[in-house]
Coordinates of C-alpha atoms in Angstrom, one line a residue:
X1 CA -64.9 33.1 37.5
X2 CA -65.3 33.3 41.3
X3 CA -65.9 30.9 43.1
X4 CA -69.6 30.5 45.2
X5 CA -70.5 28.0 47.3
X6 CA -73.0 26.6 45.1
X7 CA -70.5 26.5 42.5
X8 CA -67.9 24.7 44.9
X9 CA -71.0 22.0 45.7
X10 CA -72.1 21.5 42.2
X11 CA -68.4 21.2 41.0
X12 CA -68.5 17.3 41.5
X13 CA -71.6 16.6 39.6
X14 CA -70.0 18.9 36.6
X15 CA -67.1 16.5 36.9
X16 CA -69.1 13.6 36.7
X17 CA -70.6 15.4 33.4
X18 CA -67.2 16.2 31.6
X19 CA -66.9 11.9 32.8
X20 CA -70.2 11.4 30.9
X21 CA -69.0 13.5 28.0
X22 CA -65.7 11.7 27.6
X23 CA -67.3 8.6 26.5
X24 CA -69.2 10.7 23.5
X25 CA -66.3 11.7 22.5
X26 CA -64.5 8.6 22.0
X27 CA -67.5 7.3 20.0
X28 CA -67.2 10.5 18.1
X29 CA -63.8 10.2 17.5
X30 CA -64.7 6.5 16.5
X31 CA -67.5 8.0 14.0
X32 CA -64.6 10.3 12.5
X33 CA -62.0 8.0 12.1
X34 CA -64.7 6.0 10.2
X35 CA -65.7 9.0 8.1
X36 CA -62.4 9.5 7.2
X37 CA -61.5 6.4 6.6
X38 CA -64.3 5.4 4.2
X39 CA -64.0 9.2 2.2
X40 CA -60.2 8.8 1.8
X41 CA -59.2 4.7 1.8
X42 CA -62.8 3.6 -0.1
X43 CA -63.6 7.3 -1.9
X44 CA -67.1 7.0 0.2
X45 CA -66.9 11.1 -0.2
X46 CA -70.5 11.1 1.0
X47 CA -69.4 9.3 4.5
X48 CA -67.0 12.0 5.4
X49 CA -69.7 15.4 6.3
X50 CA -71.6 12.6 8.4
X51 CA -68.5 11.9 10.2
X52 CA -67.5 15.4 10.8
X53 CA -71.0 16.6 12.1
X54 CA -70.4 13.8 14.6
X55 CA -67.5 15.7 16.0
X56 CA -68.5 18.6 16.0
X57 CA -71.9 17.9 17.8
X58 CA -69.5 16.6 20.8
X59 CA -67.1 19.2 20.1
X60 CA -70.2 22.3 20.5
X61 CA -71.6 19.9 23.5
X62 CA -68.0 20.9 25.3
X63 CA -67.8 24.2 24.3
X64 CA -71.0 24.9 26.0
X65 CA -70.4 23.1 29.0
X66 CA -67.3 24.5 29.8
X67 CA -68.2 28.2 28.8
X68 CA -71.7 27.4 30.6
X69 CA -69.3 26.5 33.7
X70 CA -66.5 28.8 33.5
X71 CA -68.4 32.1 32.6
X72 CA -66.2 32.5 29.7
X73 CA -68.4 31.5 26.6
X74 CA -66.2 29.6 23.9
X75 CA -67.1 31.1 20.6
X76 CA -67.9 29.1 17.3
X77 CA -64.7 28.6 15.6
X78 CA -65.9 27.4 12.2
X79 CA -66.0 28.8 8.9
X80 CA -69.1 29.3 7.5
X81 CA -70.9 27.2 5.1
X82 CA -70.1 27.9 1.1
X83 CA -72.9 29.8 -0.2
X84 CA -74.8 28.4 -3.4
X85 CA -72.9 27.2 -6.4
X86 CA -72.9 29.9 -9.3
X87 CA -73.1 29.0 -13.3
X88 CA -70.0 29.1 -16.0
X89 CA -70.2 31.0 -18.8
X90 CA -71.7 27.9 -20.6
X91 CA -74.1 27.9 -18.0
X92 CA -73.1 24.3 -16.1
X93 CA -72.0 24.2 -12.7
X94 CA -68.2 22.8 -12.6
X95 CA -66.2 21.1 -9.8
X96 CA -62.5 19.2 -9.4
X97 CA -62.9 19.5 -13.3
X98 CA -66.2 18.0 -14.1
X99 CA -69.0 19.4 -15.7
X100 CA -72.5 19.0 -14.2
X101 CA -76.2 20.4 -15.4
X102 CA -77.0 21.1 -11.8
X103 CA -75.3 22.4 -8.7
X104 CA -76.3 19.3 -5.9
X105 CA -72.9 17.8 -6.8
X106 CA -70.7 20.9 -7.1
X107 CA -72.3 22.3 -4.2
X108 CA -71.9 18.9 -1.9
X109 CA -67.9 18.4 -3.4
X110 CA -67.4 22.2 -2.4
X111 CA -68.9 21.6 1.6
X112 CA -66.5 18.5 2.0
X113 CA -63.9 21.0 0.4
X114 CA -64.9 23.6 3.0
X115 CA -64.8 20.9 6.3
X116 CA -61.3 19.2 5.2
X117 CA -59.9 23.3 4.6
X118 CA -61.1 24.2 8.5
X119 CA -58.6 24.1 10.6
X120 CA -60.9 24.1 13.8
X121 CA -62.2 20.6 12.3
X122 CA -58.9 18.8 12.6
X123 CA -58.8 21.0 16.3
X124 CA -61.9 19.0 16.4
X125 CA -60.2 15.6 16.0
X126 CA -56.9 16.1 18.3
X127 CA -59.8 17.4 21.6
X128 CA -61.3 14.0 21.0
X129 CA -58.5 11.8 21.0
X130 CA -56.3 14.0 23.7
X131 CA -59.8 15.2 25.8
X132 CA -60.4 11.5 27.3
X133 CA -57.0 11.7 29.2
X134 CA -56.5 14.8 29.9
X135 CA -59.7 15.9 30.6
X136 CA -61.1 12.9 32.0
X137 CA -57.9 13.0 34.4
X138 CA -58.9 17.1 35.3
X139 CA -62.2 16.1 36.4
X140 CA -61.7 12.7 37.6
X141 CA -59.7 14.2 40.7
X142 CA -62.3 16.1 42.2
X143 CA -64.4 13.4 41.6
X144 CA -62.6 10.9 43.4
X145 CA -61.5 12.7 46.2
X146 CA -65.3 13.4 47.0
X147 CA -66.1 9.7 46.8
X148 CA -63.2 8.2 48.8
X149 CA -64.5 10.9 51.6
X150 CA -67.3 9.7 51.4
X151 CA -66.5 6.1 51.8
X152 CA -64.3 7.1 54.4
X153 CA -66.5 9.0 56.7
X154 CA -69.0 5.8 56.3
X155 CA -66.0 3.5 57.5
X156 CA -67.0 3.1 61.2
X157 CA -70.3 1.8 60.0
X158 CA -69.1 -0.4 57.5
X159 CA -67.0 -2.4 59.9
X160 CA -63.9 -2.4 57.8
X161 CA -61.3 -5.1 59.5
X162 CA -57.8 -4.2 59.3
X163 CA -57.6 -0.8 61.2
X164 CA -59.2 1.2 58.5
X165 CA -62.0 2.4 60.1
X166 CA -59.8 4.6 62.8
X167 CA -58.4 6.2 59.7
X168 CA -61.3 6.7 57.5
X169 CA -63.3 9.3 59.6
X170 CA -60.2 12.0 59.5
X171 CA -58.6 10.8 55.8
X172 CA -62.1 10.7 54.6
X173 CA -63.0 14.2 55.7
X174 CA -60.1 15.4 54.9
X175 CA -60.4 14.2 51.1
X176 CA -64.0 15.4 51.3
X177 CA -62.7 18.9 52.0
X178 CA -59.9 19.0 49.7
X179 CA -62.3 17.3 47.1
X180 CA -64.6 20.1 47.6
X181 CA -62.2 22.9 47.5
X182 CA -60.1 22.2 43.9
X183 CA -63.4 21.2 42.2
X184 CA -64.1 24.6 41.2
X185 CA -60.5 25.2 40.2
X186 CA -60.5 22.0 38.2
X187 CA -63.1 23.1 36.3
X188 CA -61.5 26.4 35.2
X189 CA -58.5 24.0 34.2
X190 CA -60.9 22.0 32.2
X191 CA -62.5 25.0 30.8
X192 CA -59.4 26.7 29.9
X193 CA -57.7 23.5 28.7
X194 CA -60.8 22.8 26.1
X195 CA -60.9 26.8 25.5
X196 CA -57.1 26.4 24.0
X197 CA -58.5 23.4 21.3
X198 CA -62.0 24.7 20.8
X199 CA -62.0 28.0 20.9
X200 CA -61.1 30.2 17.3
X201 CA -57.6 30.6 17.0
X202 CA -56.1 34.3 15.2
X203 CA -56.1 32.7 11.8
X204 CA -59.5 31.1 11.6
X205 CA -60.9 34.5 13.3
X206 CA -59.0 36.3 10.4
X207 CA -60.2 33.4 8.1
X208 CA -63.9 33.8 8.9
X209 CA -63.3 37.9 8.3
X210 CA -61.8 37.5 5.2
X211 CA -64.8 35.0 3.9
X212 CA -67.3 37.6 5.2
X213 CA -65.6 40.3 3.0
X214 CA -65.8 38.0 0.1
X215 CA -69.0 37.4 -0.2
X216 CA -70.3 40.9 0.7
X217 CA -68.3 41.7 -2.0
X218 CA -69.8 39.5 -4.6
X219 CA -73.5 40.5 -3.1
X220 CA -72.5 43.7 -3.7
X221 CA -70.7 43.3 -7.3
X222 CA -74.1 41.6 -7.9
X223 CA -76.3 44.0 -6.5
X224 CA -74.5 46.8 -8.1
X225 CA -74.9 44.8 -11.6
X226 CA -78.3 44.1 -11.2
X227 CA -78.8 48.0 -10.5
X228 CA -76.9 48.9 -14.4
X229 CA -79.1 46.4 -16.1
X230 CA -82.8 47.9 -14.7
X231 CA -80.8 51.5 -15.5
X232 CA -80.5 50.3 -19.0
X233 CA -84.0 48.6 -19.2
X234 CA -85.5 51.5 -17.7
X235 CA -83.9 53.6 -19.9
X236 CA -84.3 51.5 -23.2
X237 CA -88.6 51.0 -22.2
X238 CA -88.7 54.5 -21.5
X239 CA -86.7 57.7 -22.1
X240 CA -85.0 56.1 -25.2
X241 CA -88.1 54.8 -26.7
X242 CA -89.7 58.3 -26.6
X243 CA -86.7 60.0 -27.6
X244 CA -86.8 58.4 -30.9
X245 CA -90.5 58.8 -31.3
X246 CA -89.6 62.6 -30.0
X247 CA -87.2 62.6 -33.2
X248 CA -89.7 61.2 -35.9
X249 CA -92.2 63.8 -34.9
X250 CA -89.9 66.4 -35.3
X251 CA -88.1 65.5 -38.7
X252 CA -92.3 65.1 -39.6
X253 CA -93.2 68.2 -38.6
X254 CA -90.0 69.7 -40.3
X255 CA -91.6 67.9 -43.9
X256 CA -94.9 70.1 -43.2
X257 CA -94.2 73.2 -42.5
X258 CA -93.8 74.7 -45.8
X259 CA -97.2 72.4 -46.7
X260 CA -99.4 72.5 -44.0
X261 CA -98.6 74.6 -41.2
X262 CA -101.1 73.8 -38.9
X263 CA -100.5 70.1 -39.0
X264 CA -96.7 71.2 -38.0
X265 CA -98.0 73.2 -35.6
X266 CA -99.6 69.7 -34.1
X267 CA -97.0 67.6 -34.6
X268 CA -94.3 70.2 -32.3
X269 CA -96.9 70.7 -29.6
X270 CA -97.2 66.6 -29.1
X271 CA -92.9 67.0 -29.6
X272 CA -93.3 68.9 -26.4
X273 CA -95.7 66.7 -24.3
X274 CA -93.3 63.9 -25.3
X275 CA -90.2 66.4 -23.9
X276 CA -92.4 66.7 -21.3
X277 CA -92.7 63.4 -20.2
X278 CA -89.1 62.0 -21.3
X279 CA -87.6 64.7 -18.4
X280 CA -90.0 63.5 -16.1
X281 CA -89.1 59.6 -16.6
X282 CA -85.8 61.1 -16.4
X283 CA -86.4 63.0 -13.4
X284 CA -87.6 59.8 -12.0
X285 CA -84.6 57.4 -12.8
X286 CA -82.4 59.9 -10.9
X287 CA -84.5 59.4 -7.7
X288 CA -84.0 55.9 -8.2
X289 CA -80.3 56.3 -8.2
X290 CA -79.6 59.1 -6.2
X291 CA -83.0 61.2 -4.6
X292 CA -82.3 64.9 -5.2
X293 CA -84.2 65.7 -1.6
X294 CA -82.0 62.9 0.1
X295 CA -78.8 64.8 -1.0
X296 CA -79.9 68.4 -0.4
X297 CA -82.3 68.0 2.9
X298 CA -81.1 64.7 4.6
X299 CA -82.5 61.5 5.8
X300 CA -85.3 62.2 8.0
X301 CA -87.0 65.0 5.7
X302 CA -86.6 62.5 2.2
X303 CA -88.3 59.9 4.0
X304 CA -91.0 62.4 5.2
X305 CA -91.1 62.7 1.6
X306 CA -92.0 59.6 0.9
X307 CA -94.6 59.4 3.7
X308 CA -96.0 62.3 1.8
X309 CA -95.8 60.6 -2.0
X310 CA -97.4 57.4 -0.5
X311 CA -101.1 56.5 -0.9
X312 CA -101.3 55.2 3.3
X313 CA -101.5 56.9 6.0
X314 CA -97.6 57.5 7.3
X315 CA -96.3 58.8 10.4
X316 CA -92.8 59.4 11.0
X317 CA -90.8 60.0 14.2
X318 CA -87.2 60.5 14.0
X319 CA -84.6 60.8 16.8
X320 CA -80.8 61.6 14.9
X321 CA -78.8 63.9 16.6
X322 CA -75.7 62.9 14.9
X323 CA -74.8 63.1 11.1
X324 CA -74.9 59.7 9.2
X325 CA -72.8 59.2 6.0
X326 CA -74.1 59.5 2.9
X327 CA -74.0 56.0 1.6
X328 CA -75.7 54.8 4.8
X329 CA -78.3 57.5 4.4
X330 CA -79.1 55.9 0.7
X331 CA -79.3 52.1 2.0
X332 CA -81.9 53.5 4.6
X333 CA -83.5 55.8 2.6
X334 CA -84.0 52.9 -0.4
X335 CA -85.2 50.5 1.9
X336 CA -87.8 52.4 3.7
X337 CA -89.0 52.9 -0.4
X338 CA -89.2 49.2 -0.6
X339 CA -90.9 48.4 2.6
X340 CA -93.4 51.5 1.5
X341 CA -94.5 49.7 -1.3
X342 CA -94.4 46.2 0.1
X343 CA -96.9 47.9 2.8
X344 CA -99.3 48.9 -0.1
X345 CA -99.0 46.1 -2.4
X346 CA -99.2 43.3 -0.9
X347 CA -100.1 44.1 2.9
X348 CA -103.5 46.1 2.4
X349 CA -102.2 48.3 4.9
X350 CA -104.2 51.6 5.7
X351 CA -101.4 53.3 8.1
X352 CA -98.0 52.6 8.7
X353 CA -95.4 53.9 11.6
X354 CA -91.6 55.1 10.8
X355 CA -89.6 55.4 13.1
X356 CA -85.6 56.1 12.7
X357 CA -83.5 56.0 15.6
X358 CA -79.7 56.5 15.9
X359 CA -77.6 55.6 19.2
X360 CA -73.9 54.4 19.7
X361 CA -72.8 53.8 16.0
X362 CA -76.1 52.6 15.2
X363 CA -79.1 53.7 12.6
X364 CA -82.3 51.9 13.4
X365 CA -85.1 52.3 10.9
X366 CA -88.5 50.4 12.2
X367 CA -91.2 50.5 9.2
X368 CA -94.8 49.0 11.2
X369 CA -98.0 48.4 9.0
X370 CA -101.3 47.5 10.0
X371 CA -101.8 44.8 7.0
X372 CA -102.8 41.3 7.0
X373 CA -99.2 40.2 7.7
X374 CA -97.4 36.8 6.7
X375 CA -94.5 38.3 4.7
X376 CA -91.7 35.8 3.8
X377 CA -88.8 37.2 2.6
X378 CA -88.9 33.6 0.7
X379 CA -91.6 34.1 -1.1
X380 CA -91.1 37.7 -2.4
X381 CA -88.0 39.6 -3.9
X382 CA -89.1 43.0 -1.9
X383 CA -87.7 41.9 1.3
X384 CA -85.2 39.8 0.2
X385 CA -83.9 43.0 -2.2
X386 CA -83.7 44.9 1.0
X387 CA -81.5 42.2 2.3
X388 CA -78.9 42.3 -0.5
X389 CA -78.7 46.1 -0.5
X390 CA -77.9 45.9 3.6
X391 CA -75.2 43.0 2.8
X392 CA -72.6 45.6 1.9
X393 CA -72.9 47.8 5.1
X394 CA -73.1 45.3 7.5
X395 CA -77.0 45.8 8.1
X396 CA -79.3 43.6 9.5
X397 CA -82.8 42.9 8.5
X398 CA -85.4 41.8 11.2
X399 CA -88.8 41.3 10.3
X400 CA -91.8 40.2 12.5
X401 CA -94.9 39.5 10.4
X402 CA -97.3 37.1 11.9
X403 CA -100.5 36.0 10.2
X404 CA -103.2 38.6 10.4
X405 CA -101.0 40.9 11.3
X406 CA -99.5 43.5 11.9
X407 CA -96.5 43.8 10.3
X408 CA -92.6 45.1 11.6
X409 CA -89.5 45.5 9.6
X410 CA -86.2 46.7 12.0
X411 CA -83.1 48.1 9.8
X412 CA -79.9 48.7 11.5
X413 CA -77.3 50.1 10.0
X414 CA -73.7 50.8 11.3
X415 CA -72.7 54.2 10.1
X416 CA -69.3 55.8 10.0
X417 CA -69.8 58.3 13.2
X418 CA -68.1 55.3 15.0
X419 CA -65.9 53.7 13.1
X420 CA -63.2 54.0 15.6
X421 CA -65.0 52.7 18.0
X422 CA -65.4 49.6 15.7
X423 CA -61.6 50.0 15.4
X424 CA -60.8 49.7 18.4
X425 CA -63.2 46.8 19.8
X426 CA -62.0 44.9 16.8
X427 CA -58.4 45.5 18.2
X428 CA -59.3 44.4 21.6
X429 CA -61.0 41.6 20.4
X430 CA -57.8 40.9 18.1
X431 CA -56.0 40.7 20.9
X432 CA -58.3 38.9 23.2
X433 CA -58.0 36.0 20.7
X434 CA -54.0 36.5 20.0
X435 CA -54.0 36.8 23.8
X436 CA -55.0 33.0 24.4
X437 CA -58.9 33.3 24.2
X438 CA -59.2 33.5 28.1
X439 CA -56.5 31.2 28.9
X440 CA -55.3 33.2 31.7
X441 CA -52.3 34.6 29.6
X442 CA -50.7 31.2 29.5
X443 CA -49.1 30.2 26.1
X444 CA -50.3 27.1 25.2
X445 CA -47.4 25.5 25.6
X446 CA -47.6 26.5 29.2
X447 CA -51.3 25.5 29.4
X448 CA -50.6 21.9 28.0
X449 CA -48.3 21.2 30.4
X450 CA -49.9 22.3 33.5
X451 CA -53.1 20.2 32.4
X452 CA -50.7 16.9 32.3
X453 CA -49.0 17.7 34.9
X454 CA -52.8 18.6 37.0
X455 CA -53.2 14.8 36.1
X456 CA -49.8 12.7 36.7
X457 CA -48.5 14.9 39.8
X458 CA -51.6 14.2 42.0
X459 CA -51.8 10.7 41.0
X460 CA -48.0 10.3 41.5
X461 CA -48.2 11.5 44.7
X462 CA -51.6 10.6 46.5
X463 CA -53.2 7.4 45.3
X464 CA -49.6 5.8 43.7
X465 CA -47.5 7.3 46.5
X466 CA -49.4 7.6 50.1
X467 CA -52.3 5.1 49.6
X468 CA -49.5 2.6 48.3
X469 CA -47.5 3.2 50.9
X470 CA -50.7 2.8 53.6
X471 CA -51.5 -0.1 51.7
X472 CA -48.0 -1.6 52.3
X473 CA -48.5 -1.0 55.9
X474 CA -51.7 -2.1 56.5
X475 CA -52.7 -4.8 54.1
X476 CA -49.9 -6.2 51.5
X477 CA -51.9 -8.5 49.9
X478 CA -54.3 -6.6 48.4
X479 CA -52.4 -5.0 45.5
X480 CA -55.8 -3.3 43.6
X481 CA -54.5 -0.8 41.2
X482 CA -50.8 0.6 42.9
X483 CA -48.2 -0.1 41.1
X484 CA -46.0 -0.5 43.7
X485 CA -47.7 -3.5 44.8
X486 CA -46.8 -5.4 41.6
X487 CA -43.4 -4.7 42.0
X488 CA -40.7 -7.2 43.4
X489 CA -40.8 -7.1 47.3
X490 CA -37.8 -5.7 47.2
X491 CA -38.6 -2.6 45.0
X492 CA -42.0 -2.3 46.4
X493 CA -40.8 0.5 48.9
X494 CA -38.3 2.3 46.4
X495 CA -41.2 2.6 44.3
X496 CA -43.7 4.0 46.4
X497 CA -41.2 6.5 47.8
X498 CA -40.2 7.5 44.3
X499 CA -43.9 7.9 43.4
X500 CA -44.4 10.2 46.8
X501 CA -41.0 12.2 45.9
X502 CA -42.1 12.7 42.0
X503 CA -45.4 14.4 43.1
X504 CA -43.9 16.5 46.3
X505 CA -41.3 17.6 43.4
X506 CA -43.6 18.6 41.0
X507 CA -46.9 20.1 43.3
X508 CA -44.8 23.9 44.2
X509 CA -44.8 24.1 40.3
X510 CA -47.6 23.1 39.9
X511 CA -49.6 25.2 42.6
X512 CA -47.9 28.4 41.5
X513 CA -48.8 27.9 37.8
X514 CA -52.3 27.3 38.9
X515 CA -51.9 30.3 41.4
X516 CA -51.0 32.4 38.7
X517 CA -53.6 31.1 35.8
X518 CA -56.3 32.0 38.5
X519 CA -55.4 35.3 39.5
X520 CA -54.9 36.4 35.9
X521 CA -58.4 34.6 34.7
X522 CA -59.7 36.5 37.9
X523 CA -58.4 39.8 37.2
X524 CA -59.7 39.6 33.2
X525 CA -62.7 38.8 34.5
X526 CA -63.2 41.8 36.8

């Protein structure tokens, strides 16, 4: 992220934010040690989601900050939460072998299953023990180096005995300036060092994908089982009913023909209403599984069909200049159907807009009605029917419906026109995430170390090393916090030398690690 001067200004108070956010998390971490501690050592299983949520409230707190910050948005790395709990064959819901008449329990044991199984929680755990050194060290440098300018430039006017106040007007500005400069660059190290903890890792991406699959599969195992059983209601209410009938008459009629002609006569021409009307229930199944003018004349000309069928007043605009694959076409096609007759039902509508547009991969199918409103897909199984046939295609459902009126339903659909397109951004996101999730192609290895080494070499070498050794020179006796005032007089020296040679060892690494992690976050971001 470049960069501005704003940013380099406002980089202190950010630091004195991550400072602010440190102490959170060792409370948090506090909180989930507790949690843990009570589900595990006490089996207080109902302690340990409180504990959790804890963490990850501080957790999500630093992933917005530091994407907020850096420009590089940290993405939720958690696995989603277990859907509801479904019924044995016997008709109770079961969990770790027990037996239960309702599905609170099962479905409570199965979220604390789902929270201890996420990797990102335990991820969680080691950024809020590791975060308040580390991290704390990060930003507490820029910090620091803004304050003691500060107090340095305000020196003279203190009257500080001892010499000082010669020294503070050009150390102080000098630390202001420096202060200044790394604060932004701190902050990408802080981002980037949180990124590599918080952010989703290749397997809990892959993790995540694979749950998604799963349960589209089981909405659409579902949805394709509750489409057989209204096929065989439908057909056992209707077409088989009147086939039977269709058979008495005949095997009647058959009995009076010898006897009474004319009552035969009868009986074959009601055979042949019922014929009649059996083809046409028929007919009518087959629309409901596969519309004959959907396969022969397309999207946009069945729906104009069912504008035509439909007892409102229907407009429809179409703009699809690219074919859309025929499974696609039936999930639109079906739910347009649905939101027809949720429009005349229950929405007193008089007209009603279609319009179905299609751009970059997309199908967007916008049904508007001029009804009373307040539809809750809650509340009614039309809209919430359209939601389980979208599940399998990776649609989305948005619906705008406030009280009064009017009403809006937006379908889009992915469709198969793109799928390498899908491919490929999937691969590049693949290997944005193997690639170090905006880590500035650093290993995290690599990344570990230069956050330590961001805190120990500057401490080694400016307020352990110089100060000390200004300190030794100046005033002796006041040992504060350097360690080399603590140490025998005749180490005191040795020590603060060692301190100054540690961190003028380790700053060329450290400055061309940096160098290079900027340049590369740099250049991805461009």
């Amino acid at each position: 992220m470049t960069a501005s001067p704003r940013r380099y200004l406002k980089a202190p108070l950010h630091a004195a934010v991550i400072l602010a956010v440190t102490c959170l998390e060792v409370m948090a971490a506090a909180v989930m040690v507790v949690g843990l501690a009570g589900a595990y050592g006490l089996g207080l299983v109902f302690v340990l989601p409180w504990g959790i949520a804890c963490a990850r409230v501080v957790a999500n707190l630093g992933r917005s900050l530091s994407g907020a910050w850096s420009g590089t948005p940290i993405p939720d790395p958690y696995l989603p939460a277990p859907g509801p709990a479904r019924p044995g064959p016997d008709g109770r819901y079961h969990a770790v072998g027990i037996s239960f008449r309702t599905r609170v329990v099962p479905e409570f044991l199965e979220r604390c299953e789902r929270l201890v199984r996420d990797r990102a929680t335990w991820r969680d755990a080691l950024w809020l023990l590791v975060d308040p050194i580390v991290g704390a060290g990060i930003a507490l440098q820029p910090l620091l180096l803004v304050l003691c300018g500060g107090f340095g430039l305000t020196m003279p006017l203190l009257g500080i005995p001892g010499g000082w106040d010669y020294l503070g007007v050009p150390l102080g500005l000098g630390m202001l300036v420096l202060g200044v400069w790394i604060g932004p660059r701190m902050l990408d190290l802080h981002a980037a060092w949180t990124r590599s903890l918080l952010a989703p890792t290749k397997m809990s991406v892959l993790a995540r994908k694979l749950l998604e699959v799963d349960e589209k599969r089981a909405a659409a195992t579902d949805w394709q089982a509750a489409e057989v059983r209204r096929i065989e209601r439908d057909l056992h209410d209707g077409p088989q009913a009147r086939l039977v009938a269709l058979g008495m008459t005949v095997s009647a009629a058959e009995e009076l023909v010898d006897d009474d002609p004319a009552a035969a006569k009868a009986l074959l021409r009601q055979a042949q209403e019922s014929s009649s009307a059996v083809l046409q229930e028929l007919r009518g199944l087959v629309r409901g599984i596969r519309p004959p003018v959907l396969a022969e004349r397309g999207l946009v000309d069945a729906v104009r069909a069912l504008a035509l069928d439909s007892v409102l007043q229907v407009e429809v605009s179409a703009d699809m200049p690219e074919p859309v694959s025929e499974p696609v076409q039936a999930t639109a096609y079906f739910a347009v159907a649905e939101a027809l007759a949720n429009a005349a039902k229950h929405a007193r509508a008089q007209r009603v807009e279609i319009d179905l547009w299609q751009r970059n991969g997309t199908l967007r199918v916008t049904v508007a009605d001029d009804g009373r409103g307040g539809a809750d897909p809650a509340r009614g199984s039309g809209l919430r029917g359209i939601e389980r046939r979208l599940g399998p295609s990776n649609g989305v459902l948005a619906l705008s419906s406030p009280a009064g009126g009017p009403t809006t339903v937006t379908i889009e659909l992915p469709y198969d026109a793109t799928s390498q397109e899908v491919t490929d951004a999937g691969v590049a996101v693949g290997r944005a995430v193997a690639g170090g999730c905006g880590t500035g192609g650093m290993t995290r290895r690599q990344l570990w170390e230069m956050a330590v080494a961001s805190v120990v070499v500057p401490i080694a070498l400016f307020p352990q090393g110089i100060v000390a050794a200004v300190q030794l020179l100046f005033t002796p006796d006041n040992r504060s916090w350097f360690l080399a005032l603590y140490m025998p007089e005749a180490l005191q020296w040795p020590t603060a030398a060692a301190m100054i040679a540690f961190g003028l060892a380790g700053l060329p690494l450290l400055v061309r690690r940096q160098r290079a992690f900027h340049k590369s976050s740099f250049a991805g971001a461009e």
